[in-house]
PDB file of C-alpha atoms in Angstrom:
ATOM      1  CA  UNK D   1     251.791 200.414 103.949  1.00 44.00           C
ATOM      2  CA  UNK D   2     252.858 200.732 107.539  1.00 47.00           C
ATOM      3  CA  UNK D   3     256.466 200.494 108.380  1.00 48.00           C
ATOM      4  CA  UNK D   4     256.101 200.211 112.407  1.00 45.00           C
ATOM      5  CA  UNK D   5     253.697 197.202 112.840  1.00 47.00           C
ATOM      6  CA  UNK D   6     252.335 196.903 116.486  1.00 48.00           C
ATOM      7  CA  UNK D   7     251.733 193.304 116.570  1.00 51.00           C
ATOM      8  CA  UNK D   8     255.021 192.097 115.464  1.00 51.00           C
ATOM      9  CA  UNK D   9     257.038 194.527 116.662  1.00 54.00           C
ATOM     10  CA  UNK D  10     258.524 193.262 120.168  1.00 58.00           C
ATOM     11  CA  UNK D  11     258.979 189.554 118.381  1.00 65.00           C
ATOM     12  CA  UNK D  12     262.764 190.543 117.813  1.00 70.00           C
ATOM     13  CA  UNK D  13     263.246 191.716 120.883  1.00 71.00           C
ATOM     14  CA  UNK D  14     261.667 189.137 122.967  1.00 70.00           C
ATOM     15  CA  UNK D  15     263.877 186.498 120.952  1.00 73.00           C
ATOM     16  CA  UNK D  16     266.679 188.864 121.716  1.00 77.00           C
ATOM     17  CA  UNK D  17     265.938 188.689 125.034  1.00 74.00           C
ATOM     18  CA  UNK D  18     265.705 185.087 125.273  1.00 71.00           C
ATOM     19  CA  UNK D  19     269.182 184.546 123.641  1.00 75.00           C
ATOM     20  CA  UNK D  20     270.914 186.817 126.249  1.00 76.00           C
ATOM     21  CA  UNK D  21     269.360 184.732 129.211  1.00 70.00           C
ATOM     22  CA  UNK D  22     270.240 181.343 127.591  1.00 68.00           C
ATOM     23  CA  UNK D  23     273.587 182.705 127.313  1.00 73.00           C
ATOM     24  CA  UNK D  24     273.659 184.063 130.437  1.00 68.00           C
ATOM     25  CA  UNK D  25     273.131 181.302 132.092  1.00 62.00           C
ATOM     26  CA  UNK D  26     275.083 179.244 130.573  1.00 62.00           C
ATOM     27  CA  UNK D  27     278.092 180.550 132.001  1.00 64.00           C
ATOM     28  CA  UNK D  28     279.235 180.273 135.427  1.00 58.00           C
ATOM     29  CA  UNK D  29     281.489 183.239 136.704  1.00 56.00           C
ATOM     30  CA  UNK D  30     284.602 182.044 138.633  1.00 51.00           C
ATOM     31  CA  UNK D  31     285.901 185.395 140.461  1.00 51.00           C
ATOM     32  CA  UNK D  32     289.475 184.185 142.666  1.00 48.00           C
ATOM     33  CA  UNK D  33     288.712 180.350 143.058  1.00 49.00           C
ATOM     34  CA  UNK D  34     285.009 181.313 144.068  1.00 51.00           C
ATOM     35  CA  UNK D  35     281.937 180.136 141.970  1.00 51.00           C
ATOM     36  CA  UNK D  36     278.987 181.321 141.201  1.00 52.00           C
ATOM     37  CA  UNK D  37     276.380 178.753 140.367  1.00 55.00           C
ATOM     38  CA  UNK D  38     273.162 179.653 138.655  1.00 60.00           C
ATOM     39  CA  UNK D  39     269.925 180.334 140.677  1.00 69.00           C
ATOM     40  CA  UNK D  40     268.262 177.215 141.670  1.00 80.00           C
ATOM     41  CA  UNK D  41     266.270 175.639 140.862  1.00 87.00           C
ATOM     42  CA  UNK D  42     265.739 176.294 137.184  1.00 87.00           C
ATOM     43  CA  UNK D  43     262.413 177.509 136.310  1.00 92.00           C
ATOM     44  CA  UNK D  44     260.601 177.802 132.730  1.00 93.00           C
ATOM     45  CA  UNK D  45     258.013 179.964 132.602  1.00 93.00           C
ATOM     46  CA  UNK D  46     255.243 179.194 129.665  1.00 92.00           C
ATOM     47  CA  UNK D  47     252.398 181.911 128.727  1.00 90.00           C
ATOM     48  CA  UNK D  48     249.354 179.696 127.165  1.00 91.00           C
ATOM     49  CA  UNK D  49     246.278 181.170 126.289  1.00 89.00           C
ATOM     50  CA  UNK D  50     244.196 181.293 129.902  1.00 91.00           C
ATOM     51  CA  UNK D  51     247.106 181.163 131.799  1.00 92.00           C
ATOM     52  CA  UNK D  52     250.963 181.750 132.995  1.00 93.00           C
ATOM     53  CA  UNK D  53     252.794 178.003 133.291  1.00 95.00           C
ATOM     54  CA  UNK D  54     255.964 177.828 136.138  1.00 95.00           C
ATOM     55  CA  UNK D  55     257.524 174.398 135.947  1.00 96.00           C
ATOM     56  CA  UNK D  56     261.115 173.727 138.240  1.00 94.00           C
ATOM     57  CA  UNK D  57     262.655 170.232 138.387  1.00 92.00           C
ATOM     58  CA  UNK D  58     263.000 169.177 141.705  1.00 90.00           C
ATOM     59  CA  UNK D  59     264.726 165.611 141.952  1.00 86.00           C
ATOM     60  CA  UNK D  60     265.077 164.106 145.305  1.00 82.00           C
ATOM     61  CA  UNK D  61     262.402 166.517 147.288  1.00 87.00           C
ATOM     62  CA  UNK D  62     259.309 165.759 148.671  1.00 90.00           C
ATOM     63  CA  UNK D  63     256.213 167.984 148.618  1.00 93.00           C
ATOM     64  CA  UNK D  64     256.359 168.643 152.620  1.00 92.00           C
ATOM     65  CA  UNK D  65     259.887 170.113 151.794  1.00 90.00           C
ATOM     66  CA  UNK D  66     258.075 172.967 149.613  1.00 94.00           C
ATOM     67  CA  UNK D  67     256.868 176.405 150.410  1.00 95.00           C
ATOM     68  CA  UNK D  68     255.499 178.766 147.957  1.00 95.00           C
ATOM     69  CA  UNK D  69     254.289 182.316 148.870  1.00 93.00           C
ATOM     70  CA  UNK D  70     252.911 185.133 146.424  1.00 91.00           C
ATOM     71  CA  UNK D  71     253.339 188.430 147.960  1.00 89.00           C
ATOM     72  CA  UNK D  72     253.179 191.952 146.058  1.00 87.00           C
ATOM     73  CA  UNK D  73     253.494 190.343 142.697  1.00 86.00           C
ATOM     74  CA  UNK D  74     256.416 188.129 143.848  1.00 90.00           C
ATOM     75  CA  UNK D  75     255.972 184.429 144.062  1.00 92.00           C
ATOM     76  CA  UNK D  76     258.719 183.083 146.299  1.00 94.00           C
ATOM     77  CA  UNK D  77     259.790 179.054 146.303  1.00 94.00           C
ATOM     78  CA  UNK D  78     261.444 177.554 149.496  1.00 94.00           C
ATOM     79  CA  UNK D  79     262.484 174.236 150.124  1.00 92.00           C
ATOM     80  CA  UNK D  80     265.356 172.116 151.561  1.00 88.00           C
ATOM     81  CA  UNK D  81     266.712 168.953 150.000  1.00 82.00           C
ATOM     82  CA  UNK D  82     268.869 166.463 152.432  1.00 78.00           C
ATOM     83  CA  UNK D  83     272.190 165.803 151.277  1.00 74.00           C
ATOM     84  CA  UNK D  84     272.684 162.138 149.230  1.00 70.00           C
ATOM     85  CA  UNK D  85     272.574 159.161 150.782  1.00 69.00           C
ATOM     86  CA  UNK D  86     274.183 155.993 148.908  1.00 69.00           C
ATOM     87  CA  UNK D  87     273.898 152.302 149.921  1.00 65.00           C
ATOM     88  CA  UNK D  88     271.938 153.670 153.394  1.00 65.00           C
ATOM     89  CA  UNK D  89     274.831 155.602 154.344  1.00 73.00           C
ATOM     90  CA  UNK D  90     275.305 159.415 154.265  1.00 75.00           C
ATOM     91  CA  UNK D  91     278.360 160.741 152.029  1.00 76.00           C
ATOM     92  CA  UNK D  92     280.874 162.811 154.312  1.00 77.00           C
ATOM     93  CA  UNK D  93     281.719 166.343 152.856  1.00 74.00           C
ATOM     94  CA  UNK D  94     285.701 165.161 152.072  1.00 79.00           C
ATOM     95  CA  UNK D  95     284.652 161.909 149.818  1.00 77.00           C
ATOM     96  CA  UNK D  96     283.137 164.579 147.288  1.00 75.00           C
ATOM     97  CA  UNK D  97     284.578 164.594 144.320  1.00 77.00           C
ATOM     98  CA  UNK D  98     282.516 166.713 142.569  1.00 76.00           C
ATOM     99  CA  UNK D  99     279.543 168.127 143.510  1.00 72.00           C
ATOM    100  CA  UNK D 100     276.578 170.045 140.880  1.00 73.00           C
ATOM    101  CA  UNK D 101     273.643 169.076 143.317  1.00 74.00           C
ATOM    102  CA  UNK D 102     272.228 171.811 145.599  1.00 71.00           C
ATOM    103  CA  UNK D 103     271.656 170.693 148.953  1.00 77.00           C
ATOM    104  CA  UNK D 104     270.019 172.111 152.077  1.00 82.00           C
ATOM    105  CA  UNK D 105     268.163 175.375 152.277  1.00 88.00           C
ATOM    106  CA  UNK D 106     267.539 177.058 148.975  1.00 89.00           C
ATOM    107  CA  UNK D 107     264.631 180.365 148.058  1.00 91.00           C
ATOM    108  CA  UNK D 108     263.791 181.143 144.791  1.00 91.00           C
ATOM    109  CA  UNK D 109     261.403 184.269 143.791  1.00 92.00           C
ATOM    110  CA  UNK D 110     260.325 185.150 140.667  1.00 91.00           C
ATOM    111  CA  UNK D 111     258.076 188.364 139.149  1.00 90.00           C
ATOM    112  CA  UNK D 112     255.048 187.674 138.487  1.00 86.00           C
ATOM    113  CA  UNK D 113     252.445 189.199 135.970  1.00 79.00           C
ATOM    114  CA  UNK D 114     249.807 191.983 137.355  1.00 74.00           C
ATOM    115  CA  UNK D 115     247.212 190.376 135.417  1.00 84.00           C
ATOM    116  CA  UNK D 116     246.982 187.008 137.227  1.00 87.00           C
ATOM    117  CA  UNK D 117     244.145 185.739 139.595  1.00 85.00           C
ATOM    118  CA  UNK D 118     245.534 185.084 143.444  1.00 81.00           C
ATOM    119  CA  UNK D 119     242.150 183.469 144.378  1.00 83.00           C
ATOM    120  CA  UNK D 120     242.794 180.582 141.432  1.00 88.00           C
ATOM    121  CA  UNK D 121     246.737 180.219 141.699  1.00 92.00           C
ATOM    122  CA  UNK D 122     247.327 176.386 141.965  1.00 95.00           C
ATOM    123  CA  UNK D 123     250.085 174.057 142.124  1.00 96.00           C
ATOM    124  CA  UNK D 124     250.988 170.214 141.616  1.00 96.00           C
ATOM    125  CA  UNK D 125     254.363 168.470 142.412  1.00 96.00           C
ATOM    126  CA  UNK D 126     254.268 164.749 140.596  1.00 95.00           C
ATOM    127  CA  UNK D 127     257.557 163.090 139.921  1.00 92.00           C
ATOM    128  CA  UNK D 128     259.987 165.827 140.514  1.00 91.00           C
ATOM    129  CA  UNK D 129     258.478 168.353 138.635  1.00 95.00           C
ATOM    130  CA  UNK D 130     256.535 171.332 140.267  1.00 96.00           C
ATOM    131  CA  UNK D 131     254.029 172.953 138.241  1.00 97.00           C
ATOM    132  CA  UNK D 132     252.621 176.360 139.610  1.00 96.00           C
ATOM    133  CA  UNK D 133     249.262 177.421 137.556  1.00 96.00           C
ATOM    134  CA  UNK D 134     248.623 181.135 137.766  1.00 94.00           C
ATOM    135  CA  UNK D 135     244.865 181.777 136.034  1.00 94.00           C
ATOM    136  CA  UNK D 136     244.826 185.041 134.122  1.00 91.00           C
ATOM    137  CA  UNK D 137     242.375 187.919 135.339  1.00 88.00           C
ATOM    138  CA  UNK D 138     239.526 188.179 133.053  1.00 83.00           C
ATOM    139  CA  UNK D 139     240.405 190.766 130.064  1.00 79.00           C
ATOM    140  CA  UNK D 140     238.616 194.476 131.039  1.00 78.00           C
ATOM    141  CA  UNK D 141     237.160 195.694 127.790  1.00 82.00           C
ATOM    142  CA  UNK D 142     237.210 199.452 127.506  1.00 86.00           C
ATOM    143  CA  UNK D 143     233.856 201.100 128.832  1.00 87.00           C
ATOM    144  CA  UNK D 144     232.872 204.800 127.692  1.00 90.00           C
ATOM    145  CA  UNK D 145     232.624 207.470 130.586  1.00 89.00           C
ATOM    146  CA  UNK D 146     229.950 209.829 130.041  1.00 89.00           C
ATOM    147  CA  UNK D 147     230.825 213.048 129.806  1.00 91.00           C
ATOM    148  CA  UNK D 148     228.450 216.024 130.896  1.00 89.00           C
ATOM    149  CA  UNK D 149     228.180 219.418 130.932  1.00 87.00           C
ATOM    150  CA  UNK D 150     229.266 221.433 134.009  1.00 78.00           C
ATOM    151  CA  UNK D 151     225.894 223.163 134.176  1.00 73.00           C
TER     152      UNK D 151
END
């Protein structure tokens, strides 16, 4: 009976790795008054069986505010969101009482898997939500090399 089993043996340490980032970013570092928020906008990041899922939540934005750029296995998000506007008017920065919201230029870019296709990648933005489809590459089976003689 084998003790190291390959298949099941980076399950810990991917769930390991998961609780570190949920912690992680659960906690917001204030360093002299100054604040660090988290990296916006939040991304989740699914691996199904023919390809990699990115969703991000983006309330309030419109798809002609959106850029995305993939670039030496990076995939980069842009956009800008306009500050609120209530009751037609625009909110001046002193009647803020609190503010969680990003506004105004924001870049995002995330590693991306080797093994995706660039000719397929797609994306949708419906209600908020921005879903990036990145098609996996086709699976190269092993092939044998012949080997000859040096005669």
């Amino acid at each position: 009976m084998p003790i190291f089993r390959w298949d099941q043996s980076w399950s810990p340490l991917r769930d390991l790795e998961r609780e570190v980032d949920r912690l992680i970013q659960g906690v917001e570092f204030t360093v002299q008054g100054i604040r660090m928020p988290r990296q916006y906008p939040a991304v989740n990041i699914f691996e199904l069986e023919h390809e990699f899922l990115i969703t991000a939540e983006l309330p309030g934005m419109q798809v002609q505010d959106l850029e995305l750029t993939i670039a030496n296995g990076v995939l980069t998000l842009k956009g800008h969101r306009d500050s609120p506007v209530v009751d037609n008017r625009d909110i001046p920065e002193e009647r803020f009482r609190r503010r969680e919201r990003t506004f105004g230029e924001w870049q995002r870019s995330i590693s991306i898997p080797d093994r995706i296709s660039d000719e397929q990648l797609s994306a949708e933005f419906n209600d908020g939500v921005l879903k990036i489809h990145l098609p996996k590459l086709e699976e190269e089976l092993p092939r044998q090399i012949p080997v000859s003689s040096g005669e």
